[in-house]
Each structure stands twice: as C-alpha cells, then as structure tokens.
Amino acid sequence: MIEYRTPAEIEEMRPAGRFVAEVLEALRDRADVGVNLLELDALAHEMITARGAESCYIDYHPSFGASPFGKVLCTSVNDAVLHGLPHDYVLADGDLLSVDFAASVDGWVADSATSVVVGTPREADLALITTTEEALAAGIEAAQPGAKVGDISFAIARVATKAGYKINTDFGGHGVGRTMHGDPHIPNDGRRGRGLPLKPGLVIAIEPWFLESTDKIYTDPDGWTLRSRDGSRGAHSEHTIAITPDGPLVLTARS
C-alpha cells in the first residue's frame, strides 16, 4: 500500500534522518585497517541505545532471510554488496566496505547506506563508489513532484551504464515510514515516464548498488550476505528522501 505523509509528519521524520546520518558518519570515521566488523556493529548499537532509538534490523526476518538478522548494521565487504551480516572479520588494507543502517526514532524510520575503502584504495573501487554516489544524486534529482518512479530508475541506470556497470533489479529502493520497507519498489533500472506518479508526501529510500563486472549475485552460507557471482567488488549508496511541492528533501543528508 502506498502511503503519503503530511508536511507535519515529514517534519517528525527529520530526527530519524539526522540520527541515521550521524551513525553513518561515526562508522565511516571508525572504519579502518584492523577494525573488526563486530566493533562497528557494537558502536551502532551503543548509539541506538544512547539515543533511545530502535533497530530496524536486529529482529528483521523477511522471506529471503535465513533467520532473524540479529545485528543492527549491514556490513558488506569486497565481493559482498548487500545485507552483509556482521561477523568476526578484521578489515584489511584496501577492503571496500559498504555500510547500510536503518533505525526508528519516535516511531519514524530512516534508511541510508555508504561505501568506503579502508587503507590504500584501488582506483577501480573509488570509481565504483563514485558511480553509486553519482547515480544516487541523479535519482534524487529525478524525484520531482509530477515525475514517475520510472524517472528515478532511468536516471540511476543512465549513470551506471555510462560507467560500464551492469544493473541488478532484484533489490532496490522502497517506501519508508513507520516501517523500513514499504511500497513502492524502486528498481535501479527502468523506463522514463512509467510507474507510480511521485506526489508530495511520498517518502522513499533510493539506493543504487552496482558490482564491478556482473549483475549476478548469490546468498552467502550465512543466509543473508549477497555476493557477486564472479568475485568482483560491489558498492552501495542510499538516502531516504521525501517528495515535497518544492522538490526532493533528503532526510538522511550527511555533513
């Protein structure tokens, strides 16, 4: 079901967006060579507790998950790109880390993701991350009142294909509100002018994610982590935005 929020409700969602942005900034600062993924998850957990927020992940158990997620972050490293289950892994020089985080503050959810290279970067990794960020910016710019969901998808795909990346549409953006995942689904490829009209009050997460040389993925034995079939690396960028009469409002903007 598509839900639309009043201007007052969108204002009530701002604290959740600010909190999610603050947590991702803290995680980017902490992520470094020698840091364990479980340390990052613990930091996010501490921040959730201190804020009086609620995790959207820890009890999350959709049909595609093997069990309740059990952690408060998704940490995807190198050939992992989505739903990375934090585990006892120490980040090494040159690792490409994608962090996805969603939380509820006062009953409203925000969802965002970022990718970073720890230590010495590969140029190919930096290009991949930059492309997801540029695709995210293009998708947000296309999210204008009166446009269609397909306009967002088309804008994202145009950036990806220009950079030479293939696109998987199994997972993408989604509605956000009282829960983390709602309608509509926003694939990272689509036809301009098609799909749901974008009306003021619609709150969505836009999340381009690409793999270096494939669009094929498989699920890790942990039952959650999605990895590239050819071992190539992935990157992921995401923001929660609200459609307003004046254009898209990024609720999870980071400083």
mmCIF file of N, CA, C and O in Angstrom, residues 46-126:
data_model
loop_
_atom_site.group_PDB
_atom_site.id
_atom_site.type_symbol
_atom_site.label_atom_id
_atom_site.label_comp_id
_atom_site.label_asym_id
_atom_site.label_seq_id
_atom_site.Cartn_x
_atom_site.Cartn_y
_atom_site.Cartn_z
ATOM 1 N N GLU A 46 25.524 0.930 20.484
ATOM 2 C CA GLU A 46 25.676 1.893 21.579
ATOM 3 C C GLU A 46 24.972 3.206 21.265
ATOM 4 O O GLU A 46 24.315 3.797 22.135
ATOM 5 N N MET A 47 25.103 3.659 20.016
ATOM 6 C CA MET A 47 24.464 4.919 19.628
ATOM 7 C C MET A 47 22.942 4.795 19.624
ATOM 8 O O MET A 47 22.233 5.737 20.001
ATOM 9 N N ILE A 48 22.433 3.650 19.209
ATOM 10 C CA ILE A 48 20.989 3.409 19.241
ATOM 11 C C ILE A 48 20.481 3.485 20.680
ATOM 12 O O ILE A 48 19.476 4.144 20.974
ATOM 13 N N THR A 49 21.185 2.819 21.581
ATOM 14 C CA THR A 49 20.775 2.805 22.984
ATOM 15 C C THR A 49 20.824 4.203 23.590
ATOM 16 O O THR A 49 19.890 4.636 24.283
ATOM 17 N N ALA A 50 21.912 4.938 23.311
ATOM 18 C CA ALA A 50 22.069 6.276 23.868
ATOM 19 C C ALA A 50 20.978 7.226 23.366
ATOM 20 O O ALA A 50 20.527 8.113 24.106
ATOM 21 N N ARG A 51 20.547 7.027 22.132
ATOM 22 C CA ARG A 51 19.533 7.921 21.535
ATOM 23 C C ARG A 51 18.112 7.518 21.932
ATOM 24 O O ARG A 51 17.167 8.293 21.766
ATOM 25 N N GLY A 52 17.950 6.300 22.448
ATOM 26 C CA GLY A 52 16.603 5.810 22.712
ATOM 27 C C GLY A 52 15.882 5.433 21.440
ATOM 28 O O GLY A 52 14.646 5.430 21.385
ATOM 29 N N ALA A 53 16.662 5.084 20.408
ATOM 30 C CA ALA A 53 16.100 4.675 19.124
ATOM 31 C C ALA A 53 15.866 3.162 19.125
ATOM 32 O O ALA A 53 16.154 2.474 20.109
ATOM 33 N N GLU A 54 15.359 2.655 18.019
ATOM 34 C CA GLU A 54 15.140 1.226 17.861
ATOM 35 C C GLU A 54 15.782 0.757 16.566
ATOM 36 O O GLU A 54 15.706 1.443 15.544
ATOM 37 N N SER A 55 16.408 -0.408 16.603
ATOM 38 C CA SER A 55 16.991 -1.000 15.398
ATOM 39 C C SER A 55 15.897 -1.541 14.488
ATOM 40 O O SER A 55 14.930 -2.150 14.955
ATOM 41 N N CYS A 56 16.061 -1.323 13.190
ATOM 42 C CA CYS A 56 15.142 -1.918 12.216
ATOM 43 C C CYS A 56 15.626 -3.292 11.752
ATOM 44 O O CYS A 56 14.892 -3.996 11.056
ATOM 45 N N TYR A 57 16.857 -3.651 12.117
ATOM 46 C CA TYR A 57 17.465 -4.864 11.581
ATOM 47 C C TYR A 57 17.455 -6.049 12.531
ATOM 48 O O TYR A 57 17.350 -7.190 12.106
ATOM 49 N N ILE A 58 17.623 -5.811 13.814
ATOM 50 C CA ILE A 58 18.001 -6.891 14.717
ATOM 51 C C ILE A 58 16.969 -8.024 14.733
ATOM 52 O O ILE A 58 17.335 -9.203 14.795
ATOM 53 N N ASP A 59 15.691 -7.701 14.637
ATOM 54 C CA ASP A 59 14.650 -8.732 14.609
ATOM 55 C C ASP A 59 14.070 -8.936 13.213
ATOM 56 O O ASP A 59 13.074 -9.649 13.054
ATOM 57 N N TYR A 60 14.688 -8.351 12.222
ATOM 58 C CA TYR A 60 14.155 -8.382 10.856
ATOM 59 C C TYR A 60 14.272 -9.790 10.277
ATOM 60 O O TYR A 60 15.347 -10.391 10.282
ATOM 61 N N HIS A 61 13.160 -10.323 9.774
ATOM 62 C CA HIS A 61 13.172 -11.682 9.230
ATOM 63 C C HIS A 61 12.220 -11.787 8.046
ATOM 64 O O HIS A 61 11.125 -12.346 8.144
ATOM 65 N N PRO A 62 12.614 -11.229 6.888
ATOM 66 C CA PRO A 62 11.788 -11.344 5.686
ATOM 67 C C PRO A 62 11.911 -12.747 5.090
ATOM 68 O O PRO A 62 12.709 -13.562 5.554
ATOM 69 N N SER A 63 11.174 -12.997 4.030
ATOM 70 C CA SER A 63 11.166 -14.326 3.418
ATOM 71 C C SER A 63 12.518 -14.724 2.857
ATOM 72 O O SER A 63 12.851 -15.914 2.807
ATOM 73 N N PHE A 64 13.328 -13.737 2.439
ATOM 74 C CA PHE A 64 14.617 -14.078 1.849
ATOM 75 C C PHE A 64 15.732 -14.251 2.882
ATOM 76 O O PHE A 64 16.855 -14.608 2.532
ATOM 77 N N GLY A 65 15.454 -13.999 4.152
ATOM 78 C CA GLY A 65 16.461 -14.157 5.198
ATOM 79 C C GLY A 65 16.357 -15.516 5.864
ATOM 80 O O GLY A 65 15.263 -16.030 6.118
ATOM 81 N N ALA A 66 17.512 -16.123 6.170
ATOM 82 C CA ALA A 66 17.520 -17.461 6.748
ATOM 83 C C ALA A 66 17.002 -17.483 8.178
ATOM 84 O O ALA A 66 16.487 -18.503 8.643
ATOM 85 N N SER A 67 17.126 -16.361 8.888
ATOM 86 C CA SER A 67 16.745 -16.271 10.293
ATOM 87 C C SER A 67 16.652 -14.791 10.645
ATOM 88 O O SER A 67 17.039 -13.937 9.834
ATOM 89 N N PRO A 68 16.162 -14.434 11.845
ATOM 90 C CA PRO A 68 16.228 -13.021 12.241
ATOM 91 C C PRO A 68 17.656 -12.502 12.112
ATOM 92 O O PRO A 68 18.618 -13.207 12.451
ATOM 93 N N PHE A 69 17.815 -11.273 11.627
ATOM 94 C CA PHE A 69 19.143 -10.763 11.262
ATOM 95 C C PHE A 69 20.102 -10.758 12.445
ATOM 96 O O PHE A 69 21.262 -11.143 12.313
ATOM 97 N N GLY A 70 19.661 -10.277 13.586
ATOM 98 C CA GLY A 70 20.459 -10.395 14.802
ATOM 99 C C GLY A 70 21.495 -9.317 15.038
ATOM 100 O O GLY A 70 22.117 -9.282 16.104
ATOM 101 N N LYS A 71 21.723 -8.418 14.080
ATOM 102 C CA LYS A 71 22.672 -7.315 14.222
ATOM 103 C C LYS A 71 21.971 -6.014 13.860
ATOM 104 O O LYS A 71 20.849 -6.027 13.339
ATOM 105 N N VAL A 72 22.634 -4.879 14.107
ATOM 106 C CA VAL A 72 21.987 -3.591 13.829
ATOM 107 C C VAL A 72 22.532 -2.901 12.590
ATOM 108 O O VAL A 72 22.040 -1.838 12.205
ATOM 109 N N LEU A 73 23.538 -3.502 11.943
ATOM 110 C CA LEU A 73 24.137 -2.954 10.723
ATOM 111 C C LEU A 73 24.194 -4.017 9.640
ATOM 112 O O LEU A 73 24.243 -5.212 9.942
ATOM 113 N N CYS A 74 24.236 -3.573 8.401
ATOM 114 C CA CYS A 74 24.698 -4.425 7.309
ATOM 115 C C CYS A 74 26.109 -3.967 6.957
ATOM 116 O O CYS A 74 26.327 -2.778 6.661
ATOM 117 N N THR A 75 27.072 -4.881 7.026
ATOM 118 C CA THR A 75 28.462 -4.570 6.683
ATOM 119 C C THR A 75 28.890 -5.513 5.574
ATOM 120 O O THR A 75 29.112 -6.701 5.796
ATOM 121 N N SER A 76 28.984 -4.990 4.355
ATOM 122 C CA SER A 76 29.305 -5.801 3.179
ATOM 123 C C SER A 76 30.718 -5.460 2.707
ATOM 124 O O SER A 76 31.010 -4.294 2.438
ATOM 125 N N VAL A 77 31.571 -6.470 2.610
ATOM 126 C CA VAL A 77 32.988 -6.248 2.310
ATOM 127 C C VAL A 77 33.365 -6.885 0.977
ATOM 128 O O VAL A 77 33.087 -8.064 0.724
ATOM 129 N N ASN A 78 34.003 -6.083 0.125
ATOM 130 C CA ASN A 78 34.575 -6.520 -1.146
ATOM 131 C C ASN A 78 33.538 -7.119 -2.091
ATOM 132 O O ASN A 78 32.751 -6.393 -2.669
ATOM 133 N N ASP A 79 33.495 -8.444 -2.261
ATOM 134 C CA ASP A 79 32.556 -9.044 -3.201
ATOM 135 C C ASP A 79 31.143 -9.114 -2.641
ATOM 136 O O ASP A 79 30.210 -9.499 -3.354
ATOM 137 N N ALA A 80 30.959 -8.759 -1.369
ATOM 138 C CA ALA A 80 29.614 -8.625 -0.795
ATOM 139 C C ALA A 80 29.111 -7.214 -1.069
ATOM 140 O O ALA A 80 29.879 -6.255 -1.020
ATOM 141 N N VAL A 81 27.826 -7.097 -1.353
ATOM 142 C CA VAL A 81 27.309 -5.772 -1.718
ATOM 143 C C VAL A 81 26.065 -5.376 -0.931
ATOM 144 O O VAL A 81 25.838 -4.186 -0.706
ATOM 145 N N LEU A 82 25.272 -6.344 -0.486
ATOM 146 C CA LEU A 82 24.049 -6.041 0.254
ATOM 147 C C LEU A 82 23.862 -7.029 1.397
ATOM 148 O O LEU A 82 24.309 -8.175 1.323
ATOM 149 N N HIS A 83 23.184 -6.570 2.444
ATOM 150 C CA HIS A 83 22.723 -7.431 3.548
ATOM 151 C C HIS A 83 23.860 -8.142 4.262
ATOM 152 O O HIS A 83 23.663 -9.226 4.827
ATOM 153 N N GLY A 84 25.053 -7.548 4.238
ATOM 154 C CA GLY A 84 26.204 -8.193 4.864
ATOM 155 C C GLY A 84 26.008 -8.361 6.367
ATOM 156 O O GLY A 84 25.867 -7.373 7.098
ATOM 157 N N LEU A 85 26.016 -9.584 6.843
ATOM 158 C CA LEU A 85 25.827 -9.871 8.258
ATOM 159 C C LEU A 85 27.151 -9.668 8.993
ATOM 160 O O LEU A 85 28.140 -10.347 8.701
ATOM 161 N N PRO A 86 27.228 -8.720 9.933
ATOM 162 C CA PRO A 86 28.488 -8.508 10.661
ATOM 163 C C PRO A 86 28.949 -9.794 11.337
ATOM 164 O O PRO A 86 28.159 -10.519 11.950
ATOM 165 N N HIS A 87 30.254 -10.069 11.201
ATOM 166 C CA HIS A 87 30.829 -11.270 11.780
ATOM 167 C C HIS A 87 32.262 -10.963 12.193
ATOM 168 O O HIS A 87 32.744 -9.837 12.024
ATOM 169 N N ASP A 88 32.945 -11.940 12.724
ATOM 170 C CA ASP A 88 34.303 -11.754 13.238
ATOM 171 C C ASP A 88 35.292 -11.645 12.087
ATOM 172 O O ASP A 88 35.960 -12.613 11.717
ATOM 173 N N TYR A 89 35.349 -10.460 11.509
ATOM 174 C CA TYR A 89 36.265 -10.187 10.387
ATOM 175 C C TYR A 89 36.967 -8.869 10.644
ATOM 176 O O TYR A 89 36.315 -7.855 10.938
ATOM 177 N N VAL A 90 38.299 -8.868 10.535
ATOM 178 C CA VAL A 90 39.103 -7.664 10.738
ATOM 179 C C VAL A 90 39.396 -7.030 9.390
ATOM 180 O O VAL A 90 39.942 -7.683 8.490
ATOM 181 N N LEU A 91 39.027 -5.759 9.237
ATOM 182 C CA LEU A 91 39.240 -5.063 7.967
ATOM 183 C C LEU A 91 40.713 -4.989 7.625
ATOM 184 O O LEU A 91 41.557 -4.667 8.469
ATOM 185 N N ALA A 92 41.030 -5.288 6.360
ATOM 186 C CA ALA A 92 42.398 -5.290 5.868
ATOM 187 C C ALA A 92 42.627 -4.112 4.935
ATOM 188 O O ALA A 92 41.682 -3.486 4.436
ATOM 189 N N ASP A 93 43.885 -3.803 4.712
ATOM 190 C CA ASP A 93 44.244 -2.700 3.828
ATOM 191 C C ASP A 93 43.635 -2.900 2.445
ATOM 192 O O ASP A 93 43.814 -3.943 1.812
ATOM 193 N N GLY A 94 42.891 -1.915 1.985
ATOM 194 C CA GLY A 94 42.295 -1.958 0.659
ATOM 195 C C GLY A 94 40.896 -2.535 0.601
ATOM 196 O O GLY A 94 40.290 -2.576 -0.477
ATOM 197 N N ASP A 95 40.352 -2.977 1.729
ATOM 198 C CA ASP A 95 38.988 -3.517 1.718
ATOM 199 C C ASP A 95 37.973 -2.443 1.337
ATOM 200 O O ASP A 95 38.070 -1.292 1.774
ATOM 201 N N LEU A 96 36.993 -2.843 0.530
ATOM 202 C CA LEU A 96 35.875 -1.973 0.181
ATOM 203 C C LEU A 96 34.713 -2.351 1.094
ATOM 204 O O LEU A 96 34.212 -3.471 1.032
ATOM 205 N N LEU A 97 34.292 -1.425 1.923
ATOM 206 C CA LEU A 97 33.242 -1.664 2.910
ATOM 207 C C LEU A 97 31.998 -0.848 2.586
ATOM 208 O O LEU A 97 32.071 0.369 2.427
ATOM 209 N N SER A 98 30.856 -1.526 2.496
ATOM 210 C CA SER A 98 29.569 -0.849 2.373
ATOM 211 C C SER A 98 28.802 -1.049 3.669
ATOM 212 O O SER A 98 28.703 -2.176 4.167
ATOM 213 N N VAL A 99 28.280 0.042 4.217
ATOM 214 C CA VAL A 99 27.537 0.000 5.480
ATOM 215 C C VAL A 99 26.123 0.525 5.235
ATOM 216 O O VAL A 99 25.946 1.623 4.721
ATOM 217 N N ASP A 100 25.146 -0.280 5.602
ATOM 218 C CA ASP A 100 23.737 0.080 5.462
ATOM 219 C C ASP A 100 23.134 0.103 6.867
ATOM 220 O O ASP A 100 23.339 -0.824 7.657
ATOM 221 N N PHE A 101 22.382 1.167 7.183
ATOM 222 C CA PHE A 101 21.853 1.329 8.534
ATOM 223 C C PHE A 101 20.467 1.951 8.477
ATOM 224 O O PHE A 101 20.237 2.921 7.760
ATOM 225 N N ALA A 102 19.554 1.368 9.248
ATOM 226 C CA ALA A 102 18.212 1.928 9.382
ATOM 227 C C ALA A 102 17.812 1.869 10.844
ATOM 228 O O ALA A 102 18.132 0.916 11.550
ATOM 229 N N ALA A 103 17.105 2.900 11.293
ATOM 230 C CA ALA A 103 16.660 2.940 12.681
ATOM 231 C C ALA A 103 15.355 3.713 12.767
ATOM 232 O O ALA A 103 15.013 4.517 11.883
ATOM 233 N N SER A 104 14.638 3.455 13.853
ATOM 234 C CA SER A 104 13.386 4.144 14.126
ATOM 235 C C SER A 104 13.572 5.083 15.309
ATOM 236 O O SER A 104 14.093 4.678 16.356
ATOM 237 N N VAL A 105 13.182 6.338 15.130
ATOM 238 C CA VAL A 105 13.226 7.342 16.193
ATOM 239 C C VAL A 105 11.817 7.897 16.368
ATOM 240 O O VAL A 105 11.233 8.425 15.410
ATOM 241 N N ASP A 106 11.266 7.758 17.549
ATOM 242 C CA ASP A 106 9.903 8.229 17.837
ATOM 243 C C ASP A 106 8.884 7.649 16.851
ATOM 244 O O ASP A 106 7.919 8.318 16.457
ATOM 245 N N GLY A 107 9.128 6.399 16.434
ATOM 246 C CA GLY A 107 8.176 5.711 15.579
ATOM 247 C C GLY A 107 8.349 5.935 14.090
ATOM 248 O O GLY A 107 7.622 5.339 13.289
ATOM 249 N N TRP A 108 9.336 6.765 13.693
ATOM 250 C CA TRP A 108 9.587 7.019 12.275
ATOM 251 C C TRP A 108 10.938 6.447 11.869
ATOM 252 O O TRP A 108 11.912 6.561 12.602
ATOM 253 N N VAL A 109 10.998 5.881 10.667
ATOM 254 C CA VAL A 109 12.192 5.187 10.191
ATOM 255 C C VAL A 109 12.944 6.032 9.167
ATOM 256 O O VAL A 109 12.341 6.753 8.364
ATOM 257 N N ALA A 110 14.271 5.912 9.196
ATOM 258 C CA ALA A 110 15.127 6.424 8.119
ATOM 259 C C ALA A 110 16.136 5.342 7.772
ATOM 260 O O ALA A 110 16.510 4.524 8.620
ATOM 261 N N ASP A 111 16.589 5.341 6.526
ATOM 262 C CA ASP A 111 17.432 4.267 5.993
ATOM 263 C C ASP A 111 18.469 4.896 5.067
ATOM 264 O O ASP A 111 18.123 5.714 4.217
ATOM 265 N N SER A 112 19.735 4.510 5.238
ATOM 266 C CA SER A 112 20.786 5.109 4.416
ATOM 267 C C SER A 112 21.974 4.163 4.337
ATOM 268 O O SER A 112 22.139 3.278 5.188
ATOM 269 N N ALA A 113 22.802 4.333 3.327
ATOM 270 C CA ALA A 113 23.986 3.485 3.152
ATOM 271 C C ALA A 113 25.117 4.287 2.530
ATOM 272 O O ALA A 113 24.889 5.273 1.814
ATOM 273 N N THR A 114 26.334 3.832 2.811
ATOM 274 C CA THR A 114 27.528 4.487 2.273
ATOM 275 C C THR A 114 28.615 3.445 2.068
ATOM 276 O O THR A 114 28.605 2.386 2.713
ATOM 277 N N SER A 115 29.537 3.722 1.175
ATOM 278 C CA SER A 115 30.659 2.816 0.901
ATOM 279 C C SER A 115 31.972 3.576 1.026
ATOM 280 O O SER A 115 32.055 4.759 0.680
ATOM 281 N N VAL A 116 32.998 2.878 1.505
ATOM 282 C CA VAL A 116 34.299 3.494 1.731
ATOM 283 C C VAL A 116 35.382 2.434 1.575
ATOM 284 O O VAL A 116 35.141 1.247 1.832
ATOM 285 N N VAL A 117 36.562 2.855 1.151
ATOM 286 C CA VAL A 117 37.718 1.972 1.118
ATOM 287 C C VAL A 117 38.578 2.263 2.340
ATOM 288 O O VAL A 117 38.859 3.427 2.645
ATOM 289 N N VAL A 118 38.969 1.228 3.067
ATOM 290 C CA VAL A 118 39.856 1.420 4.209
ATOM 291 C C VAL A 118 41.293 1.200 3.759
ATOM 292 O O VAL A 118 41.587 0.305 2.966
ATOM 293 N N GLY A 119 42.182 2.051 4.245
ATOM 294 C CA GLY A 119 43.585 1.916 3.867
ATOM 295 C C GLY A 119 43.835 2.379 2.447
ATOM 296 O O GLY A 119 43.266 3.374 1.974
ATOM 297 N N THR A 120 44.666 1.654 1.722
ATOM 298 C CA THR A 120 45.093 2.027 0.366
ATOM 299 C C THR A 120 44.026 1.651 -0.653
ATOM 300 O O THR A 120 43.685 0.473 -0.799
ATOM 301 N N PRO A 121 43.455 2.616 -1.366
ATOM 302 C CA PRO A 121 42.356 2.301 -2.289
ATOM 303 C C PRO A 121 42.838 1.829 -3.658
ATOM 304 O O PRO A 121 43.909 2.201 -4.129
ATOM 305 N N ARG A 122 42.023 1.003 -4.291
ATOM 306 C CA ARG A 122 42.169 0.676 -5.709
ATOM 307 C C ARG A 122 41.380 1.711 -6.495
ATOM 308 O O ARG A 122 40.289 2.103 -6.100
ATOM 309 N N GLU A 123 41.934 2.154 -7.617
ATOM 310 C CA GLU A 123 41.229 3.138 -8.437
ATOM 311 C C GLU A 123 39.875 2.606 -8.892
ATOM 312 O O GLU A 123 38.892 3.356 -8.963
ATOM 313 N N ALA A 124 39.814 1.297 -9.180
ATOM 314 C CA ALA A 124 38.551 0.717 -9.627
ATOM 315 C C ALA A 124 37.488 0.793 -8.532
ATOM 316 O O ALA A 124 36.302 0.995 -8.817
ATOM 317 N N ASP A 125 37.913 0.639 -7.280
ATOM 318 C CA ASP A 125 36.957 0.729 -6.168
ATOM 319 C C ASP A 125 36.444 2.152 -6.010
ATOM 320 O O ASP A 125 35.248 2.372 -5.780
ATOM 321 N N LEU A 126 37.345 3.122 -6.102
ATOM 322 C CA LEU A 126 36.938 4.518 -5.979
ATOM 323 C C LEU A 126 35.968 4.897 -7.093
ATOM 324 O O LEU A 126 34.989 5.618 -6.863
#
